[in-house]
CSV table of C-alpha atoms in Angstrom, one decimal:
chain,number,residue,atom,x,y,z
A,444,MET,CA,0.1,-0.1,-0.2
A,445,GLU,CA,1.6,3.5,-0.9
A,446,VAL,CA,2.9,5.3,1.7
A,447,ILE,CA,0.9,8.3,2.8
A,448,LYS,CA,1.4,11.5,4.2
A,449,ASN,CA,0.1,12.3,8.1
A,450,TYR,CA,-1.7,15.3,8.7
A,451,ASP,CA,-2.9,17.2,11.1
A,452,ASP,CA,-6.6,19.0,11.3
A,453,GLU,CA,-5.6,22.5,10.6
A,454,GLU,CA,-2.9,21.3,8.0
A,455,LEU,CA,-5.3,19.2,6.3
A,456,LEU,CA,-7.8,22.0,6.5
A,457,ARG,CA,-5.6,24.4,5.1
A,458,SER,CA,-4.3,22.0,1.9
A,459,ILE,CA,-8.5,21.5,1.1
A,460,ARG,CA,-9.5,25.1,1.0
A,461,ASP,CA,-5.9,26.5,-0.8
A,462,GLU,CA,-5.9,23.5,-2.9
A,463,ILE,CA,-2.2,22.7,-1.8
A,464,ASN,CA,-1.8,18.4,-2.7
A,465,MET,CA,-5.4,17.8,-2.9
A,466,ASP,CA,-4.7,14.0,-3.7
A,467,GLU,CA,-2.5,13.6,-0.9
A,468,ALA,CA,-5.2,15.4,1.5
A,469,ILE,CA,-7.9,13.1,0.0
A,470,LYS,CA,-6.0,9.4,0.0
A,471,TYR,CA,-5.6,11.2,4.1
A,472,LEU,CA,-9.1,11.2,4.4
A,473,TYR,CA,-9.6,7.8,3.1
A,474,LYS,CA,-6.9,6.2,4.8
A,475,ASN,CA,-8.1,7.4,8.2
A,476,TYR,CA,-11.5,7.7,8.2
A,477,PHE,CA,-13.2,5.0,5.4
A,478,ASN,CA,-12.9,2.1,8.2
A,479,GLY,CA,-14.3,3.9,11.1
A,480,LEU,CA,-17.2,6.0,9.2
A,481,SER,CA,-18.1,3.1,7.3
A,482,ILE,CA,-18.8,0.5,10.3
A,483,TYR,CA,-22.0,3.2,10.9
A,484,VAL,CA,-23.5,2.6,7.6
A,485,GLN,CA,-22.8,-0.9,7.9
A,486,GLN,CA,-24.4,-0.8,11.2
A,487,HIS,CA,-27.5,1.0,10.2
A,488,ASP,CA,-28.8,-1.3,7.7
A,489,GLY,CA,-26.3,-0.3,5.1
A,490,SER,CA,-24.2,-3.0,2.8
A,491,ARG,CA,-20.3,-2.3,2.3
A,492,GLN,CA,-21.0,-0.6,-0.9
A,493,ASP,CA,-23.2,2.1,0.4
A,494,ALA,CA,-20.8,2.1,2.8
A,495,GLU,CA,-18.1,3.1,0.0
A,496,ASP,CA,-21.1,5.4,-1.8
A,497,ILE,CA,-22.0,7.2,1.2
A,498,PHE,CA,-17.8,8.0,2.2
A,499,GLN,CA,-17.6,9.3,-1.3
A,500,GLU,CA,-20.2,11.8,-1.1
A,501,THR,CA,-19.2,12.3,2.5
A,502,ILE,CA,-15.6,13.4,1.1
A,503,VAL,CA,-17.1,15.7,-2.0
A,504,ALA,CA,-19.7,17.8,0.7
A,505,PHE,CA,-16.6,17.7,3.3
A,506,ILE,CA,-14.6,19.3,0.4
A,507,GLN,CA,-17.0,21.5,-0.8
A,508,LEU,CA,-17.7,22.8,3.0
A,509,VAL,CA,-14.1,23.2,3.6
A,510,GLN,CA,-13.8,25.6,0.2
A,511,GLN,CA,-16.7,27.6,0.9
A,512,SER,CA,-15.4,28.2,4.3
A,513,LYS,CA,-18.6,27.0,6.1
A,514,PHE,CA,-16.4,24.6,8.0
A,515,ARG,CA,-13.1,26.3,9.5
A,516,GLY,CA,-12.3,23.6,12.2
A,517,GLU,CA,-14.8,24.5,14.8
A,518,ALA,CA,-14.9,20.4,15.6
A,519,SER,CA,-12.8,18.0,14.8
A,520,VAL,CA,-12.3,16.7,11.5
A,521,LYS,CA,-13.2,13.6,12.3
A,522,THR,CA,-16.2,14.6,14.2
A,523,PHE,CA,-17.1,16.9,11.3
A,524,LEU,CA,-16.7,13.7,8.8
A,525,PHE,CA,-18.9,11.5,11.3
A,526,ALA,CA,-21.5,13.8,11.5
A,527,ILE,CA,-21.5,14.5,7.6
A,528,ASN,CA,-21.6,10.4,7.0
A,529,LYS,CA,-24.0,9.9,9.6
A,530,ASN,CA,-26.9,12.6,7.9
A,531,THR,CA,-25.8,11.8,4.1
A,532,TRP,CA,-26.8,7.8,4.9
A,533,LEU,CA,-29.9,9.0,7.6
A,534,ASN,CA,-30.6,11.1,4.2
A,535,GLU,CA,-30.3,8.4,2.1
A,536,LEU,CA,-32.0,5.6,4.6
A,537,LYS,CA,-35.2,8.2,4.4
A,538,ARG,CA,-35.0,8.0,0.7
A,539,ARG,CA,-35.3,4.6,0.4
A,540,SER,CA,-37.7,4.0,3.0
A,541,ARG,CA,-41.9,4.0,2.5
A,542,ALA,CA,-42.4,2.7,6.1
A,543,GLN,CA,-43.2,4.9,8.8
A,544,VAL,CA,-41.2,2.9,11.1
A,545,ARG,CA,-37.8,4.4,9.2
A,546,GLU,CA,-39.5,7.7,9.7
A,547,ALA,CA,-39.4,7.6,13.2
A,548,LYS,CA,-35.7,5.8,13.1
A,549,PHE,CA,-34.7,8.8,10.9
A,550,GLU,CA,-36.0,11.0,13.3
A,551,THR,CA,-35.0,9.8,16.3
A,552,ALA,CA,-31.2,8.9,15.3
A,553,ARG,CA,-30.6,12.6,14.0
A,554,GLU,CA,-28.9,14.5,16.8
A,555,VAL,CA,-29.0,18.4,17.7
A,556,VAL,CA,-25.0,18.7,17.1
A,557,ASP,CA,-25.9,17.8,13.1
A,558,GLU,CA,-28.3,19.8,12.6
A,559,GLY,CA,-25.8,22.7,11.7
A,560,ILE,CA,-24.4,20.8,9.1
A,561,HIS,CA,-27.2,19.1,7.8
A,562,ASN,CA,-28.5,21.9,6.3
A,563,TYR,CA,-24.8,22.8,4.3
A,564,ILE,CA,-24.6,18.8,2.8
A,565,THR,CA,-25.6,18.8,-0.8
A,566,GLY,CA,-28.7,16.5,-2.0
A,567,ARG,CA,-28.0,13.4,-3.6
A,568,GLU,CA,-30.4,14.6,-6.7
A,569,ALA,CA,-28.9,17.5,-6.6
A,570,ARG,CA,-25.7,15.9,-6.9
A,571,LYS,CA,-26.9,13.8,-9.8
A,572,GLN,CA,-28.2,16.6,-12.0
A,573,VAL,CA,-25.3,18.2,-12.0
A,574,LEU,CA,-23.1,14.8,-13.3
A,575,ASN,CA,-26.4,14.7,-16.2
A,576,ILE,CA,-25.8,18.3,-17.4
A,577,MET,CA,-22.0,18.2,-17.1
A,578,ASP,CA,-22.4,15.0,-19.3
A,579,LYS,CA,-24.5,16.9,-22.2
A,580,LEU,CA,-21.5,18.6,-23.0
A,581,GLY,CA,-18.6,17.5,-25.0
A,582,GLU,CA,-15.3,16.1,-23.6
A,583,GLY,CA,-13.6,19.1,-24.6
A,584,CYS,CA,-16.1,21.3,-23.2
A,585,LYS,CA,-15.7,19.6,-20.1
A,586,LYS,CA,-12.1,19.9,-20.4
A,587,ILE,CA,-11.8,23.7,-20.6
A,588,LEU,CA,-14.5,24.7,-18.0
A,589,LEU,CA,-12.5,22.1,-15.5
A,590,ALA,CA,-9.4,23.4,-16.2
A,591,PHE,CA,-10.7,27.0,-16.0
A,592,TYR,CA,-12.9,27.1,-13.1
A,593,TYR,CA,-11.7,23.8,-11.2
A,594,GLU,CA,-8.1,23.7,-11.5
A,595,ASN,CA,-7.9,27.6,-12.0
A,596,LEU,CA,-5.1,27.0,-14.8
A,597,SER,CA,-4.4,30.1,-17.3
A,598,MET,CA,-5.8,30.8,-20.7
A,599,LYS,CA,-1.9,30.6,-21.5
A,600,GLU,CA,-1.5,27.1,-19.6
A,601,ILE,CA,-4.8,25.7,-21.3
A,602,VAL,CA,-3.8,26.4,-24.3
A,603,ASN,CA,-0.5,25.1,-24.0
A,604,THR,CA,-1.9,22.1,-22.6
A,605,MET,CA,-4.8,21.3,-25.2
A,606,ASN,CA,-3.2,22.7,-27.8
A,607,TYR,CA,-5.1,25.4,-29.2
A,608,GLU,CA,-4.1,27.8,-32.0
A,609,ASN,CA,-4.1,30.3,-29.8
A,610,ASP,CA,-5.3,32.2,-27.1
A,611,GLN,CA,-8.6,33.9,-28.6
A,612,VAL,CA,-9.9,30.4,-30.6
A,613,LEU,CA,-9.8,28.8,-27.0
A,614,ARG,CA,-11.3,31.6,-24.9
A,615,ASN,CA,-13.9,31.8,-28.0
A,616,LYS,CA,-14.7,28.1,-27.3
A,617,LYS,CA,-14.5,28.7,-23.5
A,618,TYR,CA,-17.1,30.6,-23.9
A,619,LYS,CA,-19.5,28.8,-26.1
A,620,CYS,CA,-19.2,25.7,-23.9
A,621,LEU,CA,-20.3,28.2,-20.8
A,622,LYS,CA,-23.2,29.5,-22.7
A,623,GLN,CA,-24.5,25.9,-23.3
A,624,LEU,CA,-24.3,25.5,-19.7
A,625,GLU,CA,-26.0,28.4,-19.1
A,626,GLN,CA,-28.9,28.0,-21.6
A,627,MET,CA,-29.5,24.4,-20.2
A,628,LEU,CA,-30.4,26.4,-16.9
A,629,THR,CA,-32.4,29.0,-18.7
A,630,ALA,CA,-34.5,26.4,-19.9
A,631,ASP,CA,-35.3,24.6,-17.2
A,632,PRO,CA,-35.8,27.1,-13.7
A,633,ALA,CA,-36.9,24.3,-11.5
A,634,LEU,CA,-32.8,22.7,-12.1
A,635,ALA,CA,-31.3,25.9,-11.9
A,636,LYS,CA,-33.3,26.7,-8.5
A,637,THR,CA,-32.4,23.3,-7.3
A,638,LEU,CA,-28.8,23.3,-8.2
A,639,LYS,CA,-28.5,27.0,-6.6
A,640,ASP,CA,-29.9,25.9,-3.2
A,641,ALA,CA,-28.0,22.9,-3.5
A,642,LEU,CA,-24.4,24.7,-4.5
A,643,GLN,CA,-24.7,27.7,-3.4
A,644,ASN,CA,-27.6,28.4,-0.5
A,645,GLY,CA,-26.7,24.6,0.9
A,646,GLN,CA,-30.0,23.4,1.0
B,100,MET,CA,-28.7,40.7,-30.8
B,101,ASP,CA,-25.5,42.2,-31.1
B,102,ASN,CA,-26.3,44.2,-27.6
B,103,ASN,CA,-27.2,40.9,-26.1
B,104,LEU,CA,-24.1,39.1,-27.4
B,105,HIS,CA,-22.0,42.2,-26.0
B,106,ASN,CA,-23.5,42.1,-22.7
B,107,SER,CA,-22.9,38.4,-22.2
B,108,GLU,CA,-19.5,38.6,-23.1
B,109,LYS,CA,-19.4,41.0,-20.3
B,110,LEU,CA,-21.0,38.6,-18.0
B,111,VAL,CA,-18.5,36.1,-18.8
B,112,ARG,CA,-15.5,38.2,-18.2
B,113,TYR,CA,-17.5,39.4,-15.1
B,114,ILE,CA,-17.2,36.2,-13.1
B,115,ASP,CA,-13.7,35.7,-14.6
B,116,ASP,CA,-13.0,39.1,-12.8
B,117,GLU,CA,-11.7,40.5,-15.9
B,118,LEU,CA,-13.4,43.6,-16.1
B,119,ASN,CA,-11.7,46.9,-15.4
B,120,GLU,CA,-13.2,49.3,-13.1
B,121,ALA,CA,-15.0,51.4,-15.4
B,122,GLU,CA,-16.6,48.2,-17.0
B,123,LEU,CA,-17.4,46.8,-13.6
B,124,LYS,CA,-19.3,50.3,-12.9
B,125,ALA,CA,-21.0,50.4,-16.4
B,126,LEU,CA,-22.4,46.6,-15.8
B,127,ARG,CA,-23.7,47.2,-12.1
B,128,ARG,CA,-25.7,49.9,-13.2
B,129,GLU,CA,-27.2,48.0,-16.3
B,130,LEU,CA,-27.6,44.9,-13.5
B,131,GLU,CA,-29.7,47.4,-11.7
B,132,THR,CA,-32.5,47.8,-14.4
B,133,ASN,CA,-32.3,45.0,-16.6
B,134,SER,CA,-34.2,42.0,-15.0
B,135,SER,CA,-32.7,39.4,-17.7
B,136,LEU,CA,-29.4,40.3,-18.0
B,137,GLN,CA,-29.1,39.8,-13.7
B,138,GLN,CA,-31.2,36.1,-14.3
B,139,GLU,CA,-28.5,35.1,-16.9
B,140,LEU,CA,-25.8,36.4,-14.7
B,141,ASN,CA,-26.9,34.3,-11.6
B,142,ASN,CA,-27.6,30.7,-13.9
B,143,LEU,CA,-23.6,31.7,-15.3
B,144,LEU,CA,-22.8,31.8,-11.3
B,145,ILE,CA,-24.6,28.4,-10.9
B,146,THR,CA,-22.7,26.9,-14.1
B,147,LYS,CA,-19.3,27.9,-12.7
B,148,ASP,CA,-20.2,25.8,-9.2
B,149,VAL,CA,-21.8,23.6,-11.0
B,150,ILE,CA,-18.1,23.1,-12.8
B,151,LYS,CA,-16.0,22.9,-9.2
B,152,ASN,CA,-18.8,20.8,-8.4
B,153,TYR,CA,-18.3,18.7,-10.7
B,154,GLY,CA,-14.4,18.7,-10.5
B,155,ILE,CA,-14.8,18.0,-7.0
B,156,VAL,CA,-16.5,14.7,-7.8
B,157,GLN,CA,-14.3,13.8,-10.5
B,158,LYS,CA,-11.2,14.3,-8.3
B,159,VAL,CA,-12.9,12.1,-5.3
B,160,ASN,CA,-13.9,9.7,-7.7
B,161,GLY,CA,-10.8,8.8,-9.4
B,162,ILE,CA,-9.0,8.5,-6.3
B,163,HIS,CA,-11.7,6.3,-4.3
B,164,LYS,CA,-11.5,3.6,-6.5
B,165,THR,CA,-7.5,3.6,-5.9
B,166,MET,CA,-7.8,3.5,-2.5
B,167,MET,CA,-10.9,1.1,-2.1
B,168,LEU,CA,-8.7,-1.4,-3.7
B,169,ASP,CA,-5.8,-0.3,-2.0
B,170,LEU,CA,-8.1,-0.3,1.4
B,171,ALA,CA,-9.0,-4.1,0.2
B,172,THR,CA,-5.7,-4.9,-0.6
B,173,ASP,CA,-4.4,-4.3,2.6
B,174,ILE,CA,-7.1,-5.9,4.4
B,175,TYR,CA,-6.2,-9.3,1.9
B,176,SER,CA,-2.6,-8.9,2.4
B,177,THR,CA,-3.1,-9.7,6.1
B,178,LYS,CA,-5.4,-12.4,5.7
B,179,ALA,CA,-3.0,-13.5,3.4
B,180,VAL,CA,0.3,-13.6,5.4
B,181,ILE,CA,-2.2,-15.6,8.3
B,182,ARG,CA,-2.6,-17.6,5.5
B,183,LYS,CA,0.8,-18.4,5.1
B,184,PHE,CA,1.8,-19.7,8.7
B,185,PRO,CA,1.9,-23.5,8.6
B,186,LYS,CA,-1.1,-25.4,10.1
B,187,MET,CA,1.1,-26.9,12.5
B,188,ILE,CA,2.5,-23.8,13.9
B,189,ILE,CA,-1.1,-22.5,13.8
B,190,SER,CA,-2.0,-26.1,16.0
B,191,ILE,CA,0.7,-25.3,18.6
B,192,ALA,CA,-0.5,-21.7,19.0
B,193,ALA,CA,-3.9,-22.9,20.1
B,194,SER,CA,-2.6,-25.7,21.8
B,195,ILE,CA,-0.3,-23.3,23.7
B,196,ILE,CA,-2.9,-20.5,24.2
B,197,ILE,CA,-5.7,-23.4,25.7
B,198,ILE,CA,-3.0,-24.8,28.0
B,199,MET,CA,-2.4,-21.1,29.0
B,200,GLY,CA,-6.4,-20.3,29.3
B,201,LEU,CA,-6.9,-23.6,31.3
B,202,PHE,CA,-3.9,-22.8,33.7
B,203,GLY,CA,-5.7,-19.7,34.0
B,204,LEU,CA,-8.7,-21.3,34.8
B,205,TYR,CA,-7.0,-23.1,37.4
B,206,GLN,CA,-5.2,-20.3,38.8
B,207,TYR,CA,-8.3,-18.1,39.0
B,208,LEU,CA,-10.7,-21.2,40.5
B,209,THR,CA,-7.5,-22.1,43.5
B,210,ILE,CA,-6.8,-18.6,44.2
B,211,SER,CA,-7.5,-18.0,47.6
B,212,PRO,CA,-6.2,-15.0,50.0
B,213,ASN,CA,-5.3,-18.5,52.3
B,214,ASN,CA,-2.7,-19.5,50.3
B,215,LEU,CA,-1.3,-16.3,49.0
B,216,TYR,CA,-0.7,-15.2,52.2
B,217,GLN,CA,0.8,-18.6,53.1
B,218,GLU,CA,2.8,-18.3,50.3
B,219,LYS,CA,4.8,-15.2,51.7
B,220,TYR,CA,4.4,-15.1,55.3
B,221,THR,CA,7.3,-16.5,57.6
B,222,PRO,CA,7.1,-15.3,61.0
B,223,TYR,CA,9.6,-12.0,62.1
B,224,GLN,CA,12.7,-13.2,63.3
B,225,LEU,CA,13.8,-11.1,66.1
B,226,ALA,CA,17.1,-9.2,65.4
B,227,VAL,CA,18.6,-7.9,68.8
B,228,MET,CA,16.8,-5.0,70.2
B,229,ARG,CA,18.3,-2.7,72.9
B,230,GLY,CA,15.9,-0.6,75.0
B,231,THR,CA,14.2,0.4,78.0
B,232,THR,CA,12.9,-2.4,80.8
B,233,ALA,CA,9.4,-2.4,79.4
B,234,GLU,CA,10.7,-2.9,75.9
B,235,SER,CA,13.0,-5.7,76.7
B,236,THR,CA,9.9,-7.5,78.6
B,237,ILE,CA,8.2,-7.8,75.4
B,238,THR,CA,11.0,-8.5,73.4
B,239,SER,CA,11.5,-11.9,75.2
B,240,ALA,CA,7.9,-12.7,75.4
B,241,TYR,CA,7.8,-12.2,72.0
B,242,SER,CA,11.4,-14.4,71.6
B,243,GLU,CA,9.6,-17.0,73.5
B,244,LYS,CA,6.5,-16.8,71.7
B,245,ARG,CA,4.6,-16.1,74.5
B,246,TYR,CA,2.2,-14.0,72.1
B,247,ASP,CA,-1.0,-13.4,74.6
B,248,SER,CA,2.3,-12.0,76.9
B,249,VAL,CA,3.1,-9.3,74.3
B,250,ILE,CA,-0.4,-8.8,74.0
B,251,ALA,CA,-1.4,-8.0,77.4
B,252,LEU,CA,2.3,-6.2,78.2
B,253,TYR,CA,1.2,-4.3,75.5
B,254,ASN,CA,-2.2,-3.0,76.3
B,255,GLN,CA,-0.6,-1.8,80.0
B,256,MET,CA,1.7,0.5,78.6
B,257,LYS,CA,0.9,4.5,78.4
B,258,GLU,CA,3.4,5.4,75.4
B,259,PRO,CA,4.9,2.2,73.5
B,260,THR,CA,6.9,2.8,71.5
B,261,MET,CA,7.1,1.7,67.9
B,262,ASN,CA,9.1,-1.4,68.6
B,263,GLU,CA,6.5,-2.7,70.7
B,264,GLN,CA,3.9,-1.8,68.8
B,265,PHE,CA,5.6,-3.5,65.7
B,266,LEU,CA,6.0,-6.9,68.0
B,267,THR,CA,2.8,-6.3,69.2
B,268,ALA,CA,1.0,-6.3,65.8
B,269,GLN,CA,3.3,-9.4,64.8
B,270,SER,CA,1.7,-11.3,68.0
B,271,TYR,CA,-1.3,-10.4,66.5
B,272,LEU,CA,-0.6,-12.4,63.2
B,273,ASN,CA,0.3,-15.3,65.3
B,274,LYS,CA,-2.6,-15.0,66.8
B,275,ALA,CA,-4.8,-14.7,63.5
B,276,ASP,CA,-6.4,-11.5,65.2
B,277,TYR,CA,-5.9,-9.9,61.4
B,278,SER,CA,-7.5,-6.7,62.3
B,279,ASN,CA,-6.0,-5.9,65.3
B,280,ALA,CA,-2.6,-6.8,63.3
B,281,ILE,CA,-3.8,-4.3,60.3
B,282,THR,CA,-4.4,-1.4,63.0
B,283,LEU,CA,-1.0,-1.3,64.5
B,284,PHE,CA,1.3,-1.8,61.4
B,285,THR,CA,-1.3,1.2,59.5
B,286,THR,CA,0.0,2.7,63.0
B,287,ILE,CA,3.5,1.9,62.4
B,288,VAL,CA,3.5,2.9,58.4
B,289,GLU,CA,1.6,6.8,59.3
B,290,LYS,CA,3.8,7.7,62.0
B,291,ASN,CA,7.2,6.8,59.7
B,292,ASN,CA,5.4,8.8,57.1
B,293,SER,CA,4.0,11.9,59.1
B,294,ALA,CA,7.1,12.1,60.9
B,295,HIS,CA,9.5,11.2,58.5
B,296,LEU,CA,11.3,8.4,60.0
B,297,SER,CA,11.6,5.1,58.9
B,298,VAL,CA,11.4,2.6,62.0
B,299,LEU,CA,10.4,-0.9,61.0
B,300,GLU,CA,9.1,0.8,57.6
B,301,ASP,CA,9.6,-2.0,55.5
B,302,GLU,CA,8.9,-4.2,57.7
B,303,ALA,CA,5.4,-2.8,58.6
B,304,GLU,CA,4.6,-2.7,55.0
B,305,TYR,CA,5.3,-5.9,54.1
B,306,TYR,CA,3.3,-7.5,57.0
B,307,LEU,CA,0.4,-5.3,56.6
B,308,ALA,CA,0.1,-6.0,52.8
B,309,LEU,CA,0.2,-10.0,54.0
B,310,GLY,CA,-2.6,-8.8,56.8
B,311,TYR,CA,-4.7,-7.4,54.2
B,312,VAL,CA,-4.5,-10.3,51.9
B,313,LYS,CA,-5.7,-12.8,54.9
B,314,ASN,CA,-8.2,-10.3,55.9
B,315,ASN,CA,-9.4,-10.4,52.6
B,316,GLU,CA,-8.8,-6.8,51.8
B,317,ALA,CA,-6.6,-7.7,48.3
B,318,ALA,CA,-7.4,-4.4,47.1
B,319,LYS,CA,-5.5,-2.4,49.7
B,320,ALA,CA,-2.5,-4.4,49.7
B,321,LEU,CA,-1.9,-4.2,46.0
B,322,PRO,CA,-0.3,-1.0,46.2
B,323,LEU,CA,1.7,-1.8,49.0
B,324,PHE,CA,3.3,-4.7,47.0
B,325,GLU,CA,3.3,-2.6,43.6
B,326,LYS,CA,5.5,-0.8,45.8
B,327,MET,CA,7.5,-3.4,46.7
B,328,TYR,CA,7.9,-4.2,43.7
B,329,ASN,CA,9.0,-1.4,42.2
B,330,ASP,CA,11.3,0.2,44.9
B,331,LYS,CA,14.7,-2.0,44.6
B,332,ASN,CA,15.7,-0.4,48.1
B,333,HIS,CA,12.7,-1.8,49.8
B,334,VAL,CA,14.1,-4.3,52.0
B,335,TYR,CA,11.4,-6.9,50.6
B,336,HIS,CA,12.0,-6.2,47.0
B,337,ASN,CA,13.2,-9.5,46.3
B,338,LYS,CA,10.1,-11.4,47.5
B,339,ILE,CA,7.9,-10.0,45.4
B,340,ASP,CA,8.2,-10.9,41.9
B,341,ARG,CA,5.4,-9.9,38.7
B,342,TRP,CA,3.9,-13.3,39.3
B,343,TYR,CA,2.9,-12.6,42.4
B,344,LEU,CA,1.8,-9.5,42.1
B,345,ALA,CA,-0.4,-11.0,39.1
B,346,LYS,CA,-2.1,-13.3,41.8
B,347,ILE,CA,-3.2,-10.5,43.9
B,348,GLN,CA,-4.3,-8.8,40.8
B,349,LEU,CA,-6.5,-11.9,40.2
B,350,LEU,CA,-7.7,-11.9,43.5
B,351,VAL,CA,-8.5,-8.4,43.7
B,352,ARG,CA,-10.8,-9.4,40.4
B,353,LYS,CA,-12.5,-12.5,41.9
B,354,ASN,CA,-13.6,-10.4,44.8
């Protein structure tokens, strides 16, 4: 198994917030917290696969919350991850459940401490919609938009790595790709609202 | 249409932080009065967040697959190492564990205050003691094993010395009056502690601990025996080993 760097909480949060060695930080989260958190899901009606999926969602939510400065280390990373993991799983149980028994279980299992973060966790449905609309873009568009808005590369860097003729050609292409996405939202105001609530307001 | 295109381009440059001060002011004025432009900006901001979120999901997804494989491999490699042990070694190990378990069970069932007391108790041998007439009387009574006389003499004394208290406590031990022995040994230990003395201190601690064991108070004996075991300068250090401590601990649990 690969040797993974150790972090203290402060260093880990800084790494995620400033996007420094993100891969290392994410691997550290997996190595140190997956086994502990997966037990909760598996002890509460979940399978190993459920535990893996929920943990993946937990990590995505955690990164978002840290990068949006909605978590600054008020609690320990372990406690916070556990709360996200638990809420995400209980939400999923609620979604799956049609029995009132489960409803009651869901409501009683949710602790007051979790309420604070509950509102900031992006819903699973919203995440699926993110994947759907991104998948409607061509691969070229996805690469450009990710390079510019996610990896924060400059136009010059993208021109060099993606073999565009020049900066202006790339700029035009990026504009078209972004507008394509924007028009999907304009055409579907309900989708726009769901995504806005999930990604910006955290509901 | 051209104006719309122009505005859209400006909005994209706005979310990319590429507008200069004058362009920024002009756009903000335009946004105040143009609701469709405002709507377009809102949607562009959402698309920016969608892209970022997608990026995070993609990154985590890639690492997730690798890490799940690594974590599984880690578990399996541990299992594989276990599987590599020859069956014979596992059988021997299992036999040893069973024998140790049976031995532990035997110890647990047979251990008692009496056998732990008898294991370490030897009557106190009198050294040459010089002192008062009364003390000499107690000393000679003790050396002649007239324990009742020692106790009677002690009870007549107004200000007994620590030596006399110690011999009387030993006499109580011999008479199987553990309660009174404990009281006197405790008095000696406390006097030594409070006055920073060391008159028969180690001896009193040792016999006090044994008194506790016999009196079914192993929990009180344990710290005294631990002190003797840890203190190399203690007179009875060599008499207490780990095994005896373990048996005392077992007795504490059994009680």
